[in-house]
CSV table of C-alpha atoms in Angstrom, one decimal:
chain,number,residue,atom,x,y,z
C,449,MET,CA,2.5,-26.1,-1.7
C,450,ASN,CA,0.0,-23.8,0.0
C,451,ILE,CA,-3.1,-23.5,-2.2
C,452,THR,CA,-5.5,-20.8,-1.0
C,453,THR,CA,-7.1,-19.9,-4.3
C,454,THR,CA,-7.8,-21.7,-7.5
C,455,GLU,CA,-4.3,-20.9,-8.7
C,456,VAL,CA,-1.8,-23.7,-8.3
C,457,SER,CA,1.1,-21.2,-8.3
C,458,ASN,CA,-0.1,-19.7,-5.0
C,459,ALA,CA,2.9,-21.1,-3.0
C,460,PRO,CA,4.3,-19.3,0.0
C,461,MET,CA,6.0,-16.0,-1.0
C,462,ASP,CA,4.6,-16.3,-4.5
C,463,HIS,CA,1.7,-13.9,-4.1
C,464,ARG,CA,2.1,-10.1,-3.6
C,465,GLN,CA,-0.7,-7.6,-3.0
C,466,ALA,CA,-0.5,-4.9,-5.6
C,467,ALA,CA,-0.6,-1.7,-3.6
C,468,MET,CA,-2.8,-2.3,-0.6
C,469,LEU,CA,0.2,-2.3,1.8
C,470,LEU,CA,2.2,0.4,0.1
C,471,TRP,CA,1.0,2.9,2.6
C,472,LEU,CA,2.6,0.8,5.4
C,473,LEU,CA,6.0,0.9,3.7
C,474,MET,CA,5.6,4.7,3.5
C,475,VAL,CA,4.9,4.9,7.2
C,476,GLU,CA,8.0,3.0,8.0
C,477,CYS,CA,10.2,4.9,5.6
C,478,ILE,CA,9.0,8.2,7.0
C,479,LYS,CA,9.5,7.1,10.6
C,480,THR,CA,13.1,5.8,9.9
C,481,GLY,CA,14.1,8.7,7.6
C,482,ARG,CA,14.5,6.5,4.5
C,483,LEU,CA,12.7,8.9,2.1
C,484,LYS,CA,14.8,7.8,-0.9
C,485,ILE,CA,13.3,4.2,-0.6
C,486,ALA,CA,9.8,5.7,-0.2
C,487,ARG,CA,10.2,7.9,-3.4
C,488,CYS,CA,11.5,4.9,-5.3
C,489,ALA,CA,8.6,2.7,-4.2
C,490,ILE,CA,6.1,5.4,-5.2
C,491,GLU,CA,7.8,5.9,-8.6
C,492,LEU,CA,7.7,2.1,-9.2
C,493,ALA,CA,4.1,1.9,-8.1
C,494,GLU,CA,3.1,4.7,-10.4
C,495,ALA,CA,4.8,3.1,-13.4
C,496,LEU,CA,3.6,-0.4,-12.9
C,497,LEU,CA,0.2,-0.2,-11.3
C,498,ALA,CA,-1.3,2.3,-13.7
C,499,TRP,CA,0.2,0.4,-16.7
C,500,ASP,CA,-1.2,-2.9,-15.4
C,501,GLY,CA,-4.7,-1.5,-14.7
C,502,TRP,CA,-4.5,-1.5,-10.9
C,503,PRO,CA,-4.5,-5.3,-10.4
C,504,GLU,CA,-5.5,-7.0,-7.2
C,505,TYR,CA,-2.3,-8.9,-6.8
C,506,TYR,CA,0.9,-10.1,-8.6
C,507,ASP,CA,2.4,-13.6,-8.9
C,508,GLY,CA,6.0,-14.5,-9.5
C,509,LYS,CA,9.2,-15.7,-7.9
C,510,LEU,CA,12.7,-14.2,-7.9
C,511,GLY,CA,11.5,-10.6,-8.2
C,512,ARG,CA,9.7,-11.2,-11.5
C,513,SER,CA,6.1,-10.1,-11.1
C,514,TYR,CA,3.2,-11.1,-13.3
C,515,ILE,CA,-0.4,-10.1,-12.9
C,516,GLY,CA,-2.2,-13.0,-11.1
C,517,LYS,CA,-4.2,-15.3,-13.3
C,518,GLN,CA,-7.4,-14.6,-11.2
C,519,ALA,CA,-6.5,-11.0,-10.3
C,520,ARG,CA,-9.3,-8.5,-10.9
C,521,LYS,CA,-8.3,-5.1,-12.3
C,522,PHE,CA,-9.1,-1.6,-11.1
C,523,GLN,CA,-9.3,-2.7,-7.5
C,524,THR,CA,-10.2,0.1,-5.0
C,525,TRP,CA,-7.8,-1.2,-2.3
C,526,SER,CA,-4.9,-1.1,-4.8
C,527,ILE,CA,-5.8,2.5,-5.8
C,528,ALA,CA,-6.5,3.6,-2.2
C,529,GLY,CA,-3.2,2.1,-0.9
C,530,TYR,CA,-1.3,4.0,-3.6
C,531,LEU,CA,-3.2,7.3,-2.9
C,532,VAL,CA,-2.6,7.1,0.9
C,533,ALA,CA,1.1,6.3,0.4
C,534,LYS,CA,1.4,9.2,-2.0
C,535,MET,CA,-0.3,11.6,0.3
C,536,MET,CA,1.9,10.5,3.2
C,537,LEU,CA,5.0,11.1,1.2
C,538,GLU,CA,3.9,14.5,0.1
C,539,ASP,CA,2.9,15.6,3.6
C,540,PRO,CA,4.5,13.4,6.4
C,541,SER,CA,2.3,15.2,9.0
C,542,HIS,CA,-0.4,12.8,7.8
C,543,LEU,CA,1.5,10.1,9.7
C,544,GLY,CA,-0.3,11.4,12.8
C,545,MET,CA,-3.6,10.1,11.5
C,546,ILE,CA,-2.5,6.5,11.9
C,547,SER,CA,-2.5,5.2,15.4
C,548,LEU,CA,0.4,3.0,16.2
C,549,GLU,CA,1.0,1.8,19.7
C,550,GLU,CA,4.7,2.9,19.8
C,551,ASP,CA,3.8,6.4,18.6
C,552,GLU,CA,1.9,7.5,21.8
C,553,ALA,CA,3.6,11.0,21.7
C,554,MET,CA,2.3,11.6,18.2
C,555,LYS,CA,-1.4,12.3,18.6
C,556,PRO,CA,-3.5,13.7,15.7
C,557,VAL,CA,-5.8,16.7,16.3
C,558,LEU,CA,-9.3,15.3,16.0
C,559,ARG,CA,-11.9,17.8,14.9
C,560,ARG,CA,-15.6,17.2,14.6
C,561,SER,CA,-17.0,17.4,11.1
C,562,ALA,CA,-19.1,20.5,10.2
C,563,SER,CA,-21.9,18.2,9.2
C,564,TRP,CA,-21.8,16.4,12.6
C,565,THR,CA,-24.9,17.0,14.7
C,566,LEU,CA,-25.9,15.6,18.1
């Protein structure tokens, strides 16, 4: 048993980040053309995360997820992960803002902010 927090249930594959990595799933779904999976993931996240109070992480085995015993609610990384994923699904051109090595041909247009001064 791998114990990394005070929870004894924190065994390998027994701890899932709530939504922090949801944006990464969206990137891969968009790149591979699996938009149905992306839409299902967003719908599931919308239903569960808001209902559960945007928890830090979930515990559980065999697909059953429970809010972690020590999980904090209303975590900004959970909310931000969801928002970035939702924005990418709504406008896949946002994918260009993320720099991935294999996507050299996809370069975002970088503009200087109006408030930027030298």
